[in-house]
Amino acid sequence: MDVVVVGAGLAGLSAARKLVAAGKTVAVLEARDRVAGRTMGGILSNGVPVEMGGQWVGPTQDVVLRLIEELGLETFQTFDQGEALTVVDGDVVRYSDRTYGLPPESAVEAGGLWDQLEALASTVVLGEPWETEGAADLDRQTLDSWLVSHTEDSLARRFFRILVPALFSAESPELSLLHFLFYAKSGTSLDSLMNTTGGAQERRVVGGTHLISERMATALSDAIRLNSVVRTIHQDGTGAVIKFHIGYDTPFWRDDGLNGSVWSFDDAFNVVLDNSPNDGSCGYWSASLKAPTPAPPVC
């Protein structure tokens, strides 16, 4: 055996695939009883496939887009027509602009913070982020401490405290400012990370992203060893993320001119998105929430 790969997710299977192509013998050890890691498929009661983990692909994600095509899979455009909703302090606001439904003053403040973070992200050295000017200072701060020191607008801070778990599955006090900036630049920009059309949520894989791993695993065949735990790696049980889906007979919100996107400042699940199949044969929303952690200080 030339190489042992730990984990049969997208990264592990891609590495194993390249090694086999280079003539190496490989064993892929996976602790679960399935491949695909953080991408996981499920089936609704009506037989429609649903993605229980990571699901979107978009512009600039060239490697996975090439892989999807190479494996004979197809993508389809994420539904993105109509207005979105924001729930804040009991009020429901419809919007179709870049304000995210925030009151004018808070929208301007959040936009200013956004621009400052984009400017900082543009300075990050992607290949060696620790070589970024002021990297040590950026890494000593959390994103949340930066927000507190840069605005007194509570709604603007709350906006970013909702945005961060949606992107990182972590809270803003848990996130190094340098890592946030590195991630933003890696995804081209915050705009690209947040947008549907033209952004990271632009397309979905027909049948689900778990099919990418499953097709790679089929080609690797006997190299995959499921239920094989590597016991020298340890992981604690904190910081879990829960994703859930709610299904309906039809995507009824579209008839009301809504795109299915909801931001809530009031609820445990803060970001909800239209996750209906391409043919619109039924409607379902997906949402995620992070397991409770100590709340950031009120400032």
CSV table of C-alpha atoms in Angstrom, one decimal:
chain,number,residue,atom,x,y,z
A,1,MET,CA,0.0,0.0,0.0
A,2,ASP,CA,1.5,3.3,-1.1
A,3,VAL,CA,-0.9,5.8,0.5
A,4,VAL,CA,-3.6,5.8,3.2
A,5,VAL,CA,-6.2,8.6,2.9
A,6,VAL,CA,-8.2,9.4,6.0
A,7,GLY,CA,-11.8,10.4,5.2
A,8,ALA,CA,-14.0,9.7,2.1
A,9,GLY,CA,-15.3,13.2,1.7
A,10,LEU,CA,-14.7,15.4,-1.4
A,11,ALA,CA,-11.1,16.2,-0.5
A,12,GLY,CA,-10.1,12.6,0.5
A,13,LEU,CA,-11.7,11.0,-2.6
A,14,SER,CA,-10.3,13.7,-4.9
A,15,ALA,CA,-6.8,13.0,-3.5
A,16,ALA,CA,-7.2,9.2,-3.8
A,17,ARG,CA,-8.5,9.6,-7.4
A,18,LYS,CA,-5.4,11.5,-8.4
A,19,LEU,CA,-3.1,9.1,-6.6
A,20,VAL,CA,-4.6,6.1,-8.4
A,21,ALA,CA,-4.3,8.0,-11.7
A,22,ALA,CA,-0.6,8.4,-10.9
A,23,GLY,CA,-0.3,4.6,-10.5
A,24,LYS,CA,-0.3,4.5,-6.7
A,25,THR,CA,-2.1,1.9,-4.5
A,26,VAL,CA,-4.5,3.7,-2.1
A,27,ALA,CA,-6.7,2.8,0.9
A,28,VAL,CA,-9.4,5.4,1.8
A,29,LEU,CA,-10.4,5.0,5.5
A,30,GLU,CA,-13.9,6.3,6.4
A,31,ALA,CA,-15.3,6.1,9.9
A,32,ARG,CA,-18.9,6.5,8.6
A,33,ASP,CA,-20.9,3.9,6.8
A,34,ARG,CA,-21.1,6.1,3.8
A,35,VAL,CA,-18.9,8.4,1.6
A,36,ALA,CA,-19.4,12.1,0.9
A,37,GLY,CA,-18.5,13.7,4.3
A,38,ARG,CA,-20.2,17.0,4.7
A,39,THR,CA,-22.4,16.4,1.6
A,40,MET,CA,-25.1,14.0,2.4
A,41,GLY,CA,-28.2,13.0,0.5
A,42,GLY,CA,-31.7,12.3,1.8
A,43,ILE,CA,-35.1,11.6,0.3
A,44,LEU,CA,-38.4,13.3,1.1
A,45,SER,CA,-41.5,11.3,1.6
A,46,ASN,CA,-42.5,12.0,-2.0
A,47,GLY,CA,-39.3,10.6,-3.4
A,48,VAL,CA,-37.6,14.0,-4.1
A,49,PRO,CA,-33.9,14.1,-3.3
A,50,VAL,CA,-32.8,16.6,-0.7
A,51,GLU,CA,-29.4,17.7,0.4
A,52,MET,CA,-28.7,17.4,4.1
A,53,GLY,CA,-25.2,19.0,4.0
A,54,GLY,CA,-23.3,21.3,1.6
A,55,GLN,CA,-25.0,21.9,-1.6
A,56,TRP,CA,-24.2,24.9,-3.8
A,57,VAL,CA,-21.6,25.6,-6.4
A,58,GLY,CA,-20.9,28.9,-8.2
A,59,PRO,CA,-18.6,31.0,-10.3
A,60,THR,CA,-14.9,30.9,-9.5
A,61,GLN,CA,-15.3,27.4,-8.0
A,62,ASP,CA,-13.6,26.0,-11.1
A,63,VAL,CA,-12.1,22.8,-9.7
A,64,VAL,CA,-15.4,21.4,-8.5
A,65,LEU,CA,-17.3,22.6,-11.6
A,66,ARG,CA,-14.8,20.7,-13.8
A,67,LEU,CA,-15.1,17.7,-11.6
A,68,ILE,CA,-18.9,17.8,-11.8
A,69,GLU,CA,-18.7,17.9,-15.6
A,70,GLU,CA,-16.0,15.1,-15.7
A,71,LEU,CA,-18.2,12.8,-13.6
A,72,GLY,CA,-21.2,13.3,-16.0
A,73,LEU,CA,-23.3,15.2,-13.5
A,74,GLU,CA,-25.4,18.3,-14.3
A,75,THR,CA,-26.2,21.5,-12.5
A,76,PHE,CA,-29.2,23.8,-12.4
A,77,GLN,CA,-29.8,27.4,-11.6
A,78,THR,CA,-30.9,28.2,-8.0
A,79,PHE,CA,-34.3,29.9,-7.9
A,80,ASP,CA,-33.6,33.6,-7.3
A,81,GLN,CA,-36.6,35.6,-8.5
A,82,GLY,CA,-38.7,38.0,-6.4
A,83,GLU,CA,-38.3,39.7,-3.0
A,84,ALA,CA,-36.8,38.4,0.2
A,85,LEU,CA,-37.9,38.8,3.8
A,86,THR,CA,-36.2,40.0,7.0
A,87,VAL,CA,-37.7,39.5,10.4
A,88,VAL,CA,-36.4,42.0,13.0
A,89,ASP,CA,-38.0,42.7,16.4
A,90,GLY,CA,-41.3,41.3,15.4
A,91,ASP,CA,-41.6,43.2,12.1
A,92,VAL,CA,-41.5,41.4,8.7
A,93,VAL,CA,-39.8,43.5,5.9
A,94,ARG,CA,-39.9,42.7,2.2
A,95,TYR,CA,-36.9,43.9,0.1
A,96,SER,CA,-35.3,43.5,-3.2
A,97,ASP,CA,-32.1,45.6,-2.8
A,98,ARG,CA,-28.9,45.4,-0.8
A,99,THR,CA,-30.3,46.7,2.4
A,100,TYR,CA,-31.2,43.1,3.7
A,101,GLY,CA,-34.4,44.7,5.0
A,102,LEU,CA,-32.6,46.8,7.6
A,103,PRO,CA,-33.8,50.3,8.6
A,104,PRO,CA,-32.0,53.0,6.6
A,105,GLU,CA,-29.5,54.1,9.2
A,106,SER,CA,-28.5,50.5,10.1
A,107,ALA,CA,-28.4,49.6,6.4
A,108,VAL,CA,-25.9,52.4,5.8
A,109,GLU,CA,-23.9,51.4,8.8
A,110,ALA,CA,-23.8,47.7,7.8
A,111,GLY,CA,-22.8,48.7,4.3
A,112,GLY,CA,-19.9,50.8,5.6
A,113,LEU,CA,-18.7,47.9,7.7
A,114,TRP,CA,-19.1,45.6,4.7
A,115,ASP,CA,-16.9,48.0,2.6
A,116,GLN,CA,-14.3,48.2,5.4
A,117,LEU,CA,-14.1,44.4,5.6
A,118,GLU,CA,-13.8,44.0,1.9
A,119,ALA,CA,-11.0,46.6,1.8
A,120,LEU,CA,-9.1,44.7,4.6
A,121,ALA,CA,-9.8,41.3,2.8
A,122,SER,CA,-8.2,42.7,-0.4
A,123,THR,CA,-4.9,43.1,1.5
A,124,VAL,CA,-4.7,39.4,2.5
A,125,VAL,CA,-1.9,37.3,0.9
A,126,LEU,CA,-3.9,34.2,-0.1
A,127,GLY,CA,-1.0,31.7,-0.4
A,128,GLU,CA,0.5,32.9,2.9
A,129,PRO,CA,-2.1,34.8,4.9
A,130,TRP,CA,0.3,35.1,7.9
A,131,GLU,CA,2.5,37.3,5.6
A,132,THR,CA,-0.4,39.8,5.3
A,133,GLU,CA,0.5,43.3,6.6
A,134,GLY,CA,-0.6,43.4,10.3
A,135,ALA,CA,-1.5,39.7,10.3
A,136,ALA,CA,-0.6,39.2,13.9
A,137,ASP,CA,-2.9,42.0,15.0
A,138,LEU,CA,-5.7,40.8,12.7
A,139,ASP,CA,-5.4,37.3,14.1
A,140,ARG,CA,-5.4,38.4,17.7
A,141,GLN,CA,-8.9,40.0,17.2
A,142,THR,CA,-12.1,38.2,16.6
A,143,LEU,CA,-14.5,39.4,14.0
A,144,ASP,CA,-16.9,40.3,16.9
A,145,SER,CA,-14.4,42.4,18.8
A,146,TRP,CA,-13.7,44.2,15.5
A,147,LEU,CA,-17.5,44.9,15.0
A,148,VAL,CA,-17.9,46.2,18.6
A,149,SER,CA,-14.9,48.5,18.1
A,150,HIS,CA,-16.2,49.8,14.8
A,151,THR,CA,-19.9,50.5,15.3
A,152,GLU,CA,-22.4,51.3,18.0
A,153,ASP,CA,-25.3,50.3,15.8
A,154,SER,CA,-26.7,47.2,17.4
A,155,LEU,CA,-28.6,46.0,14.3
A,156,ALA,CA,-25.5,46.4,12.1
A,157,ARG,CA,-23.6,44.2,14.5
A,158,ARG,CA,-26.5,41.7,14.7
A,159,PHE,CA,-26.6,41.5,10.9
A,160,PHE,CA,-23.0,40.3,10.8
A,161,ARG,CA,-23.6,37.9,13.8
A,162,ILE,CA,-26.3,36.3,11.6
A,163,LEU,CA,-24.2,36.3,8.4
A,164,VAL,CA,-21.2,34.6,10.0
A,165,PRO,CA,-22.9,31.3,11.2
A,166,ALA,CA,-24.6,31.1,7.8
A,167,LEU,CA,-21.1,31.1,6.1
A,168,PHE,CA,-18.8,29.5,8.7
A,169,SER,CA,-21.1,27.4,11.0
A,170,ALA,CA,-19.4,29.4,13.8
A,171,GLU,CA,-20.2,32.5,15.8
A,172,SER,CA,-18.5,35.8,15.3
A,173,PRO,CA,-16.7,35.7,18.7
A,174,GLU,CA,-15.2,32.3,17.7
A,175,LEU,CA,-13.7,33.6,14.5
A,176,SER,CA,-10.3,35.2,14.0
A,177,LEU,CA,-10.6,38.4,12.0
A,178,LEU,CA,-7.7,37.3,9.8
A,179,HIS,CA,-9.4,34.0,9.0
A,180,PHE,CA,-12.7,35.8,8.1
A,181,LEU,CA,-10.8,38.1,5.8
A,182,PHE,CA,-8.8,35.2,4.2
A,183,TYR,CA,-12.1,33.3,3.6
A,184,ALA,CA,-13.7,36.3,2.1
A,185,LYS,CA,-10.9,36.9,-0.4
A,186,SER,CA,-10.6,33.1,-1.1
A,187,GLY,CA,-14.3,33.3,-2.3
A,188,THR,CA,-13.4,36.5,-4.4
A,189,SER,CA,-15.4,38.8,-2.1
A,190,LEU,CA,-18.2,39.0,0.5
A,191,ASP,CA,-20.6,39.8,-2.3
A,192,SER,CA,-19.6,36.6,-4.1
A,193,LEU,CA,-20.0,34.5,-1.0
A,194,MET,CA,-23.4,35.9,-0.2
A,195,ASN,CA,-25.0,36.2,-3.6
A,196,THR,CA,-27.2,33.6,-5.3
A,197,THR,CA,-27.1,34.7,-9.0
A,198,GLY,CA,-23.4,35.4,-9.8
A,199,GLY,CA,-22.3,34.1,-6.4
A,200,ALA,CA,-21.5,31.0,-4.4
A,201,GLN,CA,-25.2,29.9,-4.3
A,202,GLU,CA,-25.8,30.2,-8.0
A,203,ARG,CA,-26.1,26.5,-9.0
A,204,ARG,CA,-27.0,23.1,-7.5
A,205,VAL,CA,-26.2,19.6,-8.7
A,206,VAL,CA,-29.1,17.6,-10.1
A,207,GLY,CA,-29.7,14.8,-7.6
A,208,GLY,CA,-27.5,16.4,-5.0
A,209,THR,CA,-23.8,17.2,-4.4
A,210,HIS,CA,-23.3,13.9,-2.6
A,211,LEU,CA,-23.3,12.3,-6.0
A,212,ILE,CA,-19.9,13.8,-6.7
A,213,SER,CA,-18.4,11.7,-3.9
A,214,GLU,CA,-20.4,8.7,-4.7
A,215,ARG,CA,-19.3,8.6,-8.4
A,216,MET,CA,-15.7,9.1,-7.4
A,217,ALA,CA,-16.1,6.2,-4.8
A,218,THR,CA,-17.6,3.9,-7.5
A,219,ALA,CA,-14.5,4.4,-9.6
A,220,LEU,CA,-12.2,3.8,-6.6
A,221,SER,CA,-14.1,0.6,-5.8
A,222,ASP,CA,-12.2,-1.6,-3.3
A,223,ALA,CA,-10.0,1.2,-2.2
A,224,ILE,CA,-12.8,2.5,0.0
A,225,ARG,CA,-13.0,1.1,3.5
A,226,LEU,CA,-16.1,2.2,5.3
A,227,ASN,CA,-16.7,1.9,9.1
A,228,SER,CA,-12.9,2.2,9.5
A,229,VAL,CA,-12.1,4.5,12.4
A,230,VAL,CA,-8.7,6.1,12.6
A,231,ARG,CA,-8.3,6.2,16.4
A,232,THR,CA,-5.4,8.6,16.7
A,233,ILE,CA,-7.5,11.6,15.6
A,234,HIS,CA,-9.7,13.1,18.3
A,235,GLN,CA,-12.6,15.6,18.0
A,236,ASP,CA,-14.8,17.0,20.7
A,237,GLY,CA,-18.5,17.3,20.5
A,238,THR,CA,-18.8,21.2,20.6
A,239,GLY,CA,-19.9,23.5,17.8
A,240,ALA,CA,-22.4,21.2,16.1
A,241,VAL,CA,-24.6,22.6,13.3
A,242,ILE,CA,-28.1,21.3,12.6
A,243,LYS,CA,-29.6,21.6,9.1
A,244,PHE,CA,-33.3,20.9,8.5
A,245,HIS,CA,-35.8,21.0,5.7
A,246,ILE,CA,-39.5,21.8,5.6
A,247,GLY,CA,-41.5,20.4,2.7
A,248,TYR,CA,-44.7,21.7,1.0
A,249,ASP,CA,-46.8,20.6,-1.9
A,250,THR,CA,-45.7,23.6,-3.9
A,251,PRO,CA,-43.3,26.5,-3.5
A,252,PHE,CA,-46.3,28.7,-2.7
A,253,TRP,CA,-44.2,31.8,-1.8
A,254,ARG,CA,-43.2,32.2,-5.4
A,255,ASP,CA,-46.8,33.0,-6.3
A,256,ASP,CA,-46.6,35.9,-3.9
A,257,GLY,CA,-43.5,37.3,-5.6
A,258,LEU,CA,-41.0,36.0,-3.0
A,259,ASN,CA,-37.8,34.2,-3.6
A,260,GLY,CA,-37.9,32.2,-0.4
A,261,SER,CA,-35.0,33.9,1.3
A,262,VAL,CA,-35.6,34.9,4.9
A,263,TRP,CA,-33.3,36.5,7.4
A,264,SER,CA,-34.5,36.5,11.0
A,265,PHE,CA,-33.0,38.5,13.8
A,266,ASP,CA,-35.6,37.0,16.2
A,267,ASP,CA,-35.4,33.2,15.7
A,268,ALA,CA,-32.8,30.5,16.4
A,269,PHE,CA,-32.7,29.6,12.7
A,270,ASN,CA,-31.6,32.9,11.2
A,271,VAL,CA,-31.2,32.1,7.4
A,272,VAL,CA,-33.8,30.2,5.4
A,273,LEU,CA,-33.6,29.6,1.6
A,274,ASP,CA,-35.7,28.2,-1.2
A,275,ASN,CA,-34.3,24.6,-1.7
A,276,SER,CA,-37.0,23.3,-4.1
A,277,PRO,CA,-36.2,20.9,-6.9
A,278,ASN,CA,-35.5,22.3,-10.4
A,279,ASP,CA,-38.9,21.3,-11.8
A,280,GLY,CA,-40.8,23.0,-9.0
A,281,SER,CA,-42.7,19.7,-8.4
A,282,CYS,CA,-42.8,20.5,-4.7
A,283,GLY,CA,-41.5,23.3,-2.4
A,284,TYR,CA,-39.2,23.1,0.5
A,285,TRP,CA,-37.2,25.4,2.6
A,286,SER,CA,-33.8,24.6,4.2
A,287,ALA,CA,-32.4,26.3,7.3
A,288,SER,CA,-29.5,25.6,9.7
A,289,LEU,CA,-28.6,26.6,13.2
A,290,LYS,CA,-25.5,26.2,15.3
A,291,ALA,CA,-25.7,24.5,18.6
A,292,PRO,CA,-25.9,27.0,21.5
A,293,THR,CA,-22.7,28.7,22.6
A,294,PRO,CA,-22.2,31.5,25.1
A,295,ALA,CA,-23.6,34.7,23.8
A,296,PRO,CA,-21.3,37.6,22.9
A,297,PRO,CA,-21.2,40.4,25.4
A,298,VAL,CA,-23.9,43.0,25.0
A,299,CYS,CA,-22.3,46.3,23.9
